[in-house]
PDB file of C-alpha atoms in Angstrom:
ATOM      1  CA  MET A   1     -18.317   9.495 -20.080  1.00 93.00           C
ATOM      2  CA  ILE A   2     -19.561   6.040 -20.919  1.00 97.00           C
ATOM      3  CA  ILE A   3     -17.637   3.416 -22.889  1.00 98.00           C
ATOM      4  CA  ASP A   4     -19.032  -0.122 -23.731  1.00 98.00           C
ATOM      5  CA  ALA A   5     -15.842  -2.229 -23.210  1.00 98.00           C
ATOM      6  CA  HIS A   6     -17.260  -5.437 -24.678  1.00 97.00           C
ATOM      7  CA  ALA A   7     -18.961  -5.659 -27.991  1.00 98.00           C
ATOM      8  CA  HIS A   8     -18.441  -8.228 -30.805  1.00 97.00           C
ATOM      9  CA  LEU A   9     -18.993  -7.212 -34.292  1.00 98.00           C
ATOM     10  CA  CYS A  10     -19.143  -9.179 -37.494  1.00 97.00           C
ATOM     11  CA  PRO A  11     -20.399  -8.622 -41.188  1.00 96.00           C
ATOM     12  CA  LYS A  12     -23.685 -10.145 -40.575  1.00 95.00           C
ATOM     13  CA  PRO A  13     -26.953  -8.262 -39.923  1.00 95.00           C
ATOM     14  CA  TYR A  14     -27.346  -9.237 -36.305  1.00 95.00           C
ATOM     15  CA  GLY A  15     -23.707  -8.342 -35.452  1.00 96.00           C
ATOM     16  CA  SER A  16     -23.082  -5.453 -37.922  1.00 98.00           C
ATOM     17  CA  VAL A  17     -21.339  -2.244 -36.845  1.00 98.00           C
ATOM     18  CA  GLU A  18     -24.657  -0.366 -38.012  1.00 98.00           C
ATOM     19  CA  HIS A  19     -26.734  -2.406 -35.626  1.00 98.00           C
ATOM     20  CA  TYR A  20     -24.341  -1.803 -32.703  1.00 98.00           C
ATOM     21  CA  LEU A  21     -24.235   1.891 -33.251  1.00 98.00           C
ATOM     22  CA  SER A  22     -28.060   1.985 -33.519  1.00 98.00           C
ATOM     23  CA  GLN A  23     -28.116   0.305 -30.130  1.00 98.00           C
ATOM     24  CA  LEU A  24     -25.433   2.482 -28.621  1.00 98.00           C
ATOM     25  CA  ASP A  25     -27.308   5.654 -29.778  1.00 97.00           C
ATOM     26  CA  ARG A  26     -30.618   4.479 -28.188  1.00 97.00           C
ATOM     27  CA  SER A  27     -28.588   3.862 -24.879  1.00 98.00           C
ATOM     28  CA  GLY A  28     -26.971   7.397 -24.930  1.00 97.00           C
ATOM     29  CA  ILE A  29     -23.517   5.848 -25.228  1.00 97.00           C
ATOM     30  CA  LYS A  30     -20.819   7.478 -27.593  1.00 95.00           C
ATOM     31  CA  GLN A  31     -18.013   5.187 -27.252  1.00 97.00           C
ATOM     32  CA  GLY A  32     -17.339   1.419 -27.774  1.00 98.00           C
ATOM     33  CA  LEU A  33     -14.488  -1.032 -27.551  1.00 98.00           C
ATOM     34  CA  VAL A  34     -15.141  -3.476 -30.249  1.00 98.00           C
ATOM     35  CA  CYS A  35     -13.709  -7.064 -31.095  1.00 97.00           C
ATOM     36  CA  PRO A  36     -14.353  -9.721 -33.708  1.00 97.00           C
ATOM     37  CA  GLY A  37     -17.591 -11.759 -33.482  1.00 96.00           C
ATOM     38  CA  GLY A  38     -19.587 -14.209 -35.538  1.00 91.00           C
ATOM     39  CA  MET A  39     -17.198 -17.079 -35.047  1.00 91.00           C
ATOM     40  CA  VAL A  40     -19.809 -18.464 -32.906  1.00 87.00           C
ATOM     41  CA  ASP A  41     -23.440 -17.652 -33.806  1.00 88.00           C
ATOM     42  CA  VAL A  42     -24.627 -16.654 -30.429  1.00 86.00           C
ATOM     43  CA  ARG A  43     -28.195 -16.993 -31.664  1.00 89.00           C
ATOM     44  CA  ARG A  44     -27.613 -20.855 -31.602  1.00 87.00           C
ATOM     45  CA  MET A  45     -25.122 -21.022 -28.764  1.00 82.00           C
ATOM     46  CA  ASN A  46     -26.331 -24.383 -27.594  1.00 86.00           C
ATOM     47  CA  GLU A  47     -25.266 -26.070 -30.766  1.00 86.00           C
ATOM     48  CA  PHE A  48     -21.730 -24.967 -30.213  1.00 81.00           C
ATOM     49  CA  THR A  49     -21.508 -25.761 -26.527  1.00 80.00           C
ATOM     50  CA  SER A  50     -22.884 -29.263 -27.145  1.00 83.00           C
ATOM     51  CA  GLY A  51     -20.531 -30.015 -30.147  1.00 83.00           C
ATOM     52  CA  ARG A  52     -23.224 -30.170 -32.818  1.00 88.00           C
ATOM     53  CA  ARG A  53     -21.880 -27.175 -34.633  1.00 85.00           C
ATOM     54  CA  GLN A  54     -18.209 -26.113 -35.092  1.00 86.00           C
ATOM     55  CA  ALA A  55     -17.035 -22.368 -34.760  1.00 87.00           C
ATOM     56  CA  ASP A  56     -15.551 -20.364 -37.616  1.00 88.00           C
ATOM     57  CA  PRO A  57     -11.934 -20.096 -36.414  1.00 91.00           C
ATOM     58  CA  ILE A  58     -11.009 -16.995 -38.464  1.00 94.00           C
ATOM     59  CA  PRO A  59     -11.534 -13.768 -36.497  1.00 96.00           C
ATOM     60  CA  CYS A  60     -12.877 -10.839 -38.616  1.00 97.00           C
ATOM     61  CA  ASN A  61     -10.167  -8.412 -37.643  1.00 98.00           C
ATOM     62  CA  ASP A  62     -10.143  -6.705 -40.867  1.00 97.00           C
ATOM     63  CA  TYR A  63     -13.942  -5.881 -40.431  1.00 98.00           C
ATOM     64  CA  ILE A  64     -13.154  -4.457 -36.969  1.00 98.00           C
ATOM     65  CA  GLN A  65     -10.517  -2.156 -38.360  1.00 98.00           C
ATOM     66  CA  GLN A  66     -12.752  -0.871 -41.096  1.00 98.00           C
ATOM     67  CA  ALA A  67     -15.400  -0.107 -38.491  1.00 98.00           C
ATOM     68  CA  VAL A  68     -12.895   1.804 -36.331  1.00 98.00           C
ATOM     69  CA  LEU A  69     -11.574   3.861 -39.140  1.00 97.00           C
ATOM     70  CA  ALA A  70     -15.065   4.695 -40.219  1.00 98.00           C
ATOM     71  CA  HIS A  71     -16.372   5.634 -36.715  1.00 97.00           C
ATOM     72  CA  PRO A  72     -14.126   7.700 -34.495  1.00 93.00           C
ATOM     73  CA  GLY A  73     -16.050   6.633 -31.271  1.00 96.00           C
ATOM     74  CA  LEU A  74     -14.864   3.031 -31.586  1.00 98.00           C
ATOM     75  CA  ALA A  75     -11.534   1.316 -30.645  1.00 98.00           C
ATOM     76  CA  ALA A  76     -10.542  -2.065 -31.399  1.00 98.00           C
ATOM     77  CA  VAL A  77      -9.278  -5.193 -29.758  1.00 98.00           C
ATOM     78  CA  ALA A  78      -7.774  -8.026 -32.064  1.00 98.00           C
ATOM     79  CA  CYS A  79      -8.664 -11.572 -31.661  1.00 98.00           C
ATOM     80  CA  LEU A  80      -6.080 -14.351 -32.359  1.00 97.00           C
ATOM     81  CA  ASP A  81      -5.817 -18.084 -32.264  1.00 97.00           C
ATOM     82  CA  PRO A  82      -2.785 -18.181 -29.818  1.00 97.00           C
ATOM     83  CA  ARG A  83      -1.778 -21.599 -31.046  1.00 96.00           C
ATOM     84  CA  PRO A  84       0.139 -20.916 -34.362  1.00 96.00           C
ATOM     85  CA  PRO A  85       3.813 -20.091 -33.812  1.00 96.00           C
ATOM     86  CA  HIS A  86       3.362 -16.831 -35.727  1.00 97.00           C
ATOM     87  CA  ALA A  87       0.599 -15.457 -33.288  1.00 97.00           C
ATOM     88  CA  PRO A  88       3.114 -13.085 -31.471  1.00 97.00           C
ATOM     89  CA  GLU A  89       4.043 -11.529 -34.852  1.00 97.00           C
ATOM     90  CA  ALA A  90       0.407 -11.346 -35.941  1.00 97.00           C
ATOM     91  CA  LEU A  91      -0.301  -9.387 -32.659  1.00 98.00           C
ATOM     92  CA  GLU A  92       2.405  -7.045 -33.360  1.00 97.00           C
ATOM     93  CA  GLU A  93       0.914  -6.504 -36.715  1.00 97.00           C
ATOM     94  CA  TRP A  94      -2.466  -5.578 -35.299  1.00 97.00           C
ATOM     95  CA  VAL A  95      -0.960  -3.391 -32.621  1.00 97.00           C
ATOM     96  CA  SER A  96       0.894  -1.490 -35.264  1.00 97.00           C
ATOM     97  CA  ARG A  97      -2.471  -0.871 -36.824  1.00 97.00           C
ATOM     98  CA  GLY A  98      -3.919   0.600 -33.709  1.00 96.00           C
ATOM     99  CA  PHE A  99      -5.686  -2.181 -31.966  1.00 98.00           C
ATOM    100  CA  ARG A 100      -5.597  -1.696 -28.243  1.00 97.00           C
ATOM    101  CA  GLY A 101      -5.642  -5.228 -26.749  1.00 98.00           C
ATOM    102  CA  LEU A 102      -5.771  -8.964 -27.378  1.00 98.00           C
ATOM    103  CA  LEU A 103      -8.971 -11.143 -27.292  1.00 98.00           C
ATOM    104  CA  VAL A 104      -8.522 -14.954 -26.996  1.00 97.00           C
ATOM    105  CA  SER A 105     -11.291 -17.393 -27.167  1.00 94.00           C
ATOM    106  CA  PRO A 106     -11.006 -20.658 -25.556  1.00 91.00           C
ATOM    107  CA  LEU A 107     -14.441 -21.637 -26.784  1.00 87.00           C
ATOM    108  CA  VAL A 108     -13.403 -21.301 -30.521  1.00 90.00           C
ATOM    109  CA  HIS A 109      -9.720 -22.096 -30.497  1.00 93.00           C
ATOM    110  CA  ARG A 110      -9.458 -24.840 -27.752  1.00 89.00           C
ATOM    111  CA  PHE A 111      -6.161 -23.782 -26.279  1.00 95.00           C
ATOM    112  CA  SER A 112      -5.234 -23.947 -22.496  1.00 96.00           C
ATOM    113  CA  PHE A 113      -4.314 -20.815 -20.586  1.00 97.00           C
ATOM    114  CA  LEU A 114      -1.513 -22.766 -19.307  1.00 96.00           C
ATOM    115  CA  ASP A 115       0.043 -23.481 -22.767  1.00 95.00           C
ATOM    116  CA  GLU A 116       3.463 -21.904 -23.553  1.00 96.00           C
ATOM    117  CA  CYS A 117       1.766 -20.113 -26.489  1.00 96.00           C
ATOM    118  CA  MET A 118      -0.159 -18.139 -23.996  1.00 97.00           C
ATOM    119  CA  ALA A 119       2.825 -17.445 -22.063  1.00 97.00           C
ATOM    120  CA  ALA A 120       4.452 -16.036 -25.167  1.00 97.00           C
ATOM    121  CA  LEU A 121       1.529 -13.765 -25.765  1.00 98.00           C
ATOM    122  CA  ALA A 122       0.992 -12.548 -22.172  1.00 98.00           C
ATOM    123  CA  SER A 123       4.768 -11.652 -22.056  1.00 98.00           C
ATOM    124  CA  LEU A 124       4.416  -9.763 -25.314  1.00 98.00           C
ATOM    125  CA  CYS A 125       1.161  -7.893 -23.926  1.00 98.00           C
ATOM    126  CA  GLY A 126       3.016  -6.793 -20.863  1.00 98.00           C
ATOM    127  CA  GLU A 127       5.837  -5.398 -23.102  1.00 97.00           C
ATOM    128  CA  ARG A 128       3.412  -3.440 -25.075  1.00 97.00           C
ATOM    129  CA  ASP A 129       1.236  -2.500 -22.245  1.00 97.00           C
ATOM    130  CA  ILE A 130      -2.138  -3.862 -23.712  1.00 97.00           C
ATOM    131  CA  PRO A 131      -4.536  -6.096 -21.829  1.00 98.00           C
ATOM    132  CA  ILE A 132      -5.558  -9.668 -22.454  1.00 98.00           C
ATOM    133  CA  VAL A 133      -9.296 -10.236 -22.646  1.00 98.00           C
ATOM    134  CA  SER A 134     -11.034 -13.584 -22.457  1.00 97.00           C
ATOM    135  CA  HIS A 135     -14.077 -15.583 -21.235  1.00 94.00           C
ATOM    136  CA  VAL A 136     -13.393 -18.802 -19.443  1.00 92.00           C
ATOM    137  CA  GLY A 137     -14.944 -22.232 -19.839  1.00 86.00           C
ATOM    138  CA  PHE A 138     -15.549 -25.288 -17.798  1.00 80.00           C
ATOM    139  CA  ARG A 139     -12.750 -27.700 -19.201  1.00 87.00           C
ATOM    140  CA  THR A 140      -9.228 -28.308 -18.211  1.00 92.00           C
ATOM    141  CA  GLY A 141      -7.208 -25.394 -19.233  1.00 94.00           C
ATOM    142  CA  ALA A 142      -9.832 -23.041 -19.612  1.00 93.00           C
ATOM    143  CA  ASN A 143     -11.296 -22.923 -16.247  1.00 93.00           C
ATOM    144  CA  PRO A 144     -11.381 -19.552 -14.083  1.00 93.00           C
ATOM    145  CA  GLY A 145      -8.483 -20.950 -12.040  1.00 95.00           C
ATOM    146  CA  ASP A 146      -6.315 -21.388 -15.127  1.00 96.00           C
ATOM    147  CA  PHE A 147      -6.857 -17.709 -16.240  1.00 96.00           C
ATOM    148  CA  ILE A 148      -6.135 -16.522 -12.706  1.00 97.00           C
ATOM    149  CA  GLN A 149      -2.904 -18.646 -12.782  1.00 97.00           C
ATOM    150  CA  LEU A 150      -1.810 -16.947 -15.958  1.00 98.00           C
ATOM    151  CA  ALA A 151      -2.472 -13.527 -14.483  1.00 98.00           C
ATOM    152  CA  ARG A 152      -0.427 -14.472 -11.306  1.00 98.00           C
ATOM    153  CA  ARG A 153       2.619 -15.612 -13.732  1.00 98.00           C
ATOM    154  CA  PHE A 154       2.655 -12.383 -15.628  1.00 98.00           C
ATOM    155  CA  PRO A 155       1.935  -9.399 -12.964  1.00 98.00           C
ATOM    156  CA  LYS A 156       3.153  -6.788 -15.627  1.00 97.00           C
ATOM    157  CA  THR A 157       0.325  -7.768 -18.058  1.00 98.00           C
ATOM    158  CA  CYS A 158      -3.366  -6.755 -17.449  1.00 98.00           C
ATOM    159  CA  PHE A 159      -6.137  -9.357 -17.746  1.00 98.00           C
ATOM    160  CA  LEU A 160      -9.839  -8.533 -18.229  1.00 98.00           C
ATOM    161  CA  LEU A 161     -12.179 -11.378 -17.554  1.00 97.00           C
ATOM    162  CA  GLU A 162     -15.444 -11.243 -19.584  1.00 96.00           C
ATOM    163  CA  HIS A 163     -18.897 -11.537 -17.729  1.00 95.00           C
ATOM    164  CA  MET A 164     -17.111 -11.490 -14.306  1.00 93.00           C
ATOM    165  CA  GLY A 165     -16.407 -15.288 -14.972  1.00 90.00           C
ATOM    166  CA  GLY A 166     -20.058 -16.278 -15.730  1.00 83.00           C
ATOM    167  CA  PRO A 167     -23.456 -16.199 -14.274  1.00 71.00           C
ATOM    168  CA  GLN A 168     -22.599 -18.455 -11.473  1.00 75.00           C
ATOM    169  CA  ALA A 169     -21.204 -15.830  -8.978  1.00 71.00           C
ATOM    170  CA  ASP A 170     -17.550 -17.172  -9.190  1.00 85.00           C
ATOM    171  CA  THR A 171     -16.094 -16.071  -5.947  1.00 91.00           C
ATOM    172  CA  ASP A 172     -12.559 -17.202  -7.008  1.00 94.00           C
ATOM    173  CA  VAL A 173     -12.431 -14.568  -9.759  1.00 96.00           C
ATOM    174  CA  VAL A 174     -13.763 -11.960  -7.376  1.00 96.00           C
ATOM    175  CA  ASP A 175     -10.958 -12.786  -4.875  1.00 97.00           C
ATOM    176  CA  ALA A 176      -8.452 -12.597  -7.676  1.00 97.00           C
ATOM    177  CA  ALA A 177      -9.620  -9.247  -8.705  1.00 98.00           C
ATOM    178  CA  ALA A 178      -9.439  -8.033  -5.030  1.00 97.00           C
ATOM    179  CA  SER A 179      -5.901  -9.286  -4.556  1.00 98.00           C
ATOM    180  CA  LEU A 180      -4.104  -8.830  -8.066  1.00 98.00           C
ATOM    181  CA  ASP A 181      -3.241  -5.484  -9.340  1.00 98.00           C
ATOM    182  CA  ASN A 182      -3.396  -6.802 -12.907  1.00 98.00           C
ATOM    183  CA  PHE A 183      -6.740  -8.573 -12.830  1.00 98.00           C
ATOM    184  CA  PHE A 184     -10.186  -6.809 -13.709  1.00 98.00           C
ATOM    185  CA  LEU A 185     -13.623  -7.913 -14.331  1.00 98.00           C
ATOM    186  CA  GLU A 186     -16.144  -7.077 -17.220  1.00 98.00           C
ATOM    187  CA  THR A 187     -19.706  -6.876 -16.281  1.00 97.00           C
ATOM    188  CA  SER A 188     -21.874  -8.014 -19.058  1.00 96.00           C
ATOM    189  CA  LEU A 189     -24.222 -10.943 -18.399  1.00 94.00           C
ATOM    190  CA  GLY A 190     -23.434 -10.831 -14.693  1.00 90.00           C
ATOM    191  CA  THR A 191     -26.366 -10.887 -12.283  1.00 92.00           C
ATOM    192  CA  PHE A 192     -27.043  -7.810 -10.193  1.00 94.00           C
ATOM    193  CA  MET A 193     -26.538  -9.677  -6.961  1.00 94.00           C
ATOM    194  CA  HIS A 194     -23.098 -10.831  -8.092  1.00 93.00           C
ATOM    195  CA  LEU A 195     -22.316  -7.102  -9.085  1.00 95.00           C
ATOM    196  CA  GLN A 196     -23.290  -5.896  -5.786  1.00 95.00           C
ATOM    197  CA  GLU A 197     -21.308  -8.340  -3.950  1.00 95.00           C
ATOM    198  CA  THR A 198     -18.260  -8.054  -6.203  1.00 96.00           C
ATOM    199  CA  VAL A 199     -18.050  -4.277  -5.912  1.00 97.00           C
ATOM    200  CA  LYS A 200     -18.202  -4.520  -2.147  1.00 97.00           C
ATOM    201  CA  LYS A 201     -15.161  -6.717  -2.145  1.00 97.00           C
ATOM    202  CA  THR A 202     -12.959  -5.432  -5.055  1.00 97.00           C
ATOM    203  CA  GLY A 203     -14.030  -1.778  -5.264  1.00 97.00           C
ATOM    204  CA  ALA A 204     -15.108  -0.031  -8.292  1.00 98.00           C
ATOM    205  CA  SER A 205     -11.625   0.256  -9.804  1.00 98.00           C
ATOM    206  CA  LYS A 206     -11.624  -3.318 -10.734  1.00 98.00           C
ATOM    207  CA  LEU A 207     -14.961  -3.350 -12.567  1.00 98.00           C
ATOM    208  CA  VAL A 208     -15.356  -2.513 -16.305  1.00 98.00           C
ATOM    209  CA  PHE A 209     -18.751  -2.023 -17.896  1.00 98.00           C
ATOM    210  CA  GLY A 210     -19.373  -3.885 -21.079  1.00 98.00           C
ATOM    211  CA  SER A 211     -22.559  -4.967 -23.078  1.00 98.00           C
ATOM    212  CA  GLU A 212     -21.703  -8.410 -24.798  1.00 96.00           C
ATOM    213  CA  PHE A 213     -23.351  -6.975 -27.955  1.00 98.00           C
ATOM    214  CA  PRO A 214     -25.003  -8.722 -29.891  1.00 97.00           C
ATOM    215  CA  MET A 215     -25.921 -11.090 -27.063  1.00 95.00           C
ATOM    216  CA  SER A 216     -27.157  -8.401 -24.945  1.00 96.00           C
ATOM    217  CA  HIS A 217     -28.117  -4.782 -25.399  1.00 98.00           C
ATOM    218  CA  PRO A 218     -25.815  -1.991 -24.270  1.00 98.00           C
ATOM    219  CA  GLY A 219     -28.821  -0.050 -22.616  1.00 98.00           C
ATOM    220  CA  LEU A 220     -29.870  -3.196 -20.771  1.00 97.00           C
ATOM    221  CA  GLU A 221     -26.350  -3.723 -19.231  1.00 97.00           C
ATOM    222  CA  LEU A 222     -25.929   0.029 -18.429  1.00 98.00           C
ATOM    223  CA  LYS A 223     -29.084  -0.174 -16.424  1.00 97.00           C
ATOM    224  CA  LYS A 224     -27.611  -2.639 -13.995  1.00 96.00           C
ATOM    225  CA  ILE A 225     -24.614  -0.385 -13.494  1.00 98.00           C
ATOM    226  CA  SER A 226     -27.005   2.655 -12.837  1.00 97.00           C
ATOM    227  CA  LEU A 227     -28.657   0.733 -10.003  1.00 97.00           C
ATOM    228  CA  LEU A 228     -25.587  -0.207  -8.263  1.00 97.00           C
ATOM    229  CA  PRO A 229     -25.526   1.501  -4.793  1.00 96.00           C
ATOM    230  CA  VAL A 230     -22.214   3.194  -5.293  1.00 97.00           C
ATOM    231  CA  SER A 231     -21.131   6.859  -5.546  1.00 98.00           C
ATOM    232  CA  GLU A 232     -21.161   8.724  -8.769  1.00 98.00           C
ATOM    233  CA  ALA A 233     -17.340   8.693  -8.676  1.00 98.00           C
ATOM    234  CA  GLU A 234     -17.276   4.945  -8.244  1.00 98.00           C
ATOM    235  CA  ARG A 235     -19.845   4.594 -11.127  1.00 98.00           C
ATOM    236  CA  ASP A 236     -17.798   6.770 -13.457  1.00 98.00           C
ATOM    237  CA  LEU A 237     -14.744   4.426 -12.832  1.00 98.00           C
ATOM    238  CA  ILE A 238     -16.927   1.382 -13.791  1.00 98.00           C
ATOM    239  CA  LEU A 239     -18.615   3.058 -16.877  1.00 98.00           C
ATOM    240  CA  GLY A 240     -15.593   4.418 -18.526  1.00 97.00           C
ATOM    241  CA  VAL A 241     -12.481   5.645 -16.556  1.00 98.00           C
ATOM    242  CA  ASN A 242     -11.229   2.102 -15.940  1.00 98.00           C
ATOM    243  CA  VAL A 243     -11.603   1.032 -19.509  1.00 98.00           C
ATOM    244  CA  GLN A 244      -9.981   4.238 -20.696  1.00 97.00           C
ATOM    245  CA  THR A 245      -6.928   3.638 -18.437  1.00 97.00           C
ATOM    246  CA  LEU A 246      -6.396   0.041 -19.276  1.00 97.00           C
ATOM    247  CA  PHE A 247      -6.640   0.412 -23.045  1.00 97.00           C
ATOM    248  CA  HIS A 248      -5.167   3.878 -23.384  1.00 96.00           C
ATOM    249  CA  LEU A 249      -8.291   5.285 -25.098  1.00 95.00           C
ATOM    250  CA  ASN A 250      -8.501   9.004 -25.785  1.00 76.00           C
TER     251      ASN A 250
END
C-alpha cells in the first residue's frame, strides 16, 4: 500500500485532479491525500517569497471535495485561514463533509503558530482526532521552533510538518519528531541525506511519504523512499501505514 500524503490540487491545468491522477498512475500509486493548492502559483514561487506578488487567500476546498467524491482513491484535507473568529466552525463544517485533517499555510495567511486562533484550532483538532498539517517559514511566529512549541502545548493533537521542515536539514524538527509522540515529518522535497539521517534518529514510524504535487512528481519522491536503507516493514510504514493511521484512511 502506497499513499501520497501531500498533494495540492487546484482548478488550473498544472494542478488539476486529472493531471495529478495521471502522475499517480505513472508512479504505480493508487491513493492520495489531497488539499487545496493554487493560492500560490508554485511555478513563480520567488515572486511570492520576495513580496512582488500576493497569494490568493481563498482555499479551493470545494474543488477538493468534488475531486474526492469523483475519485474513491483520494481523501481530503481542508485548508483554512485560522485568523477569522469563525475558523473553528468552518473546520467543523469541512470535517462533517468527510475531510480528514486541517492544513494551515503561514506563507499565504501570515498568522503565527503562537496566536490564540491557532490554539483554538489545535484544541479542536485534538477533540476531533484530526491532524494539523503545515509548512514552516523563516519569520517570527512561523519558524520551525514555533510549530514545535504549538505541538508541545497540545500533546493530544497530531502535527505533520511538510518537507521535514525544509531542505536545510533542520535538526530541531528531527529532535522534536524523535521526542514528541504527536509530531511527524512529511518527506517531500527533503534531501536524501536528510532522510537517511532522520530515519536513523526518529525511526520509520515518524515519517510520512508525500509528493508535494504539482511542485514535484509522486514517482520522483517515491524513488527516494525506495532507496532508503530500511527494512521492508519500515518502508511500508513510511509509504502508507503511518498516514493511514494518522488520518484514519480506509
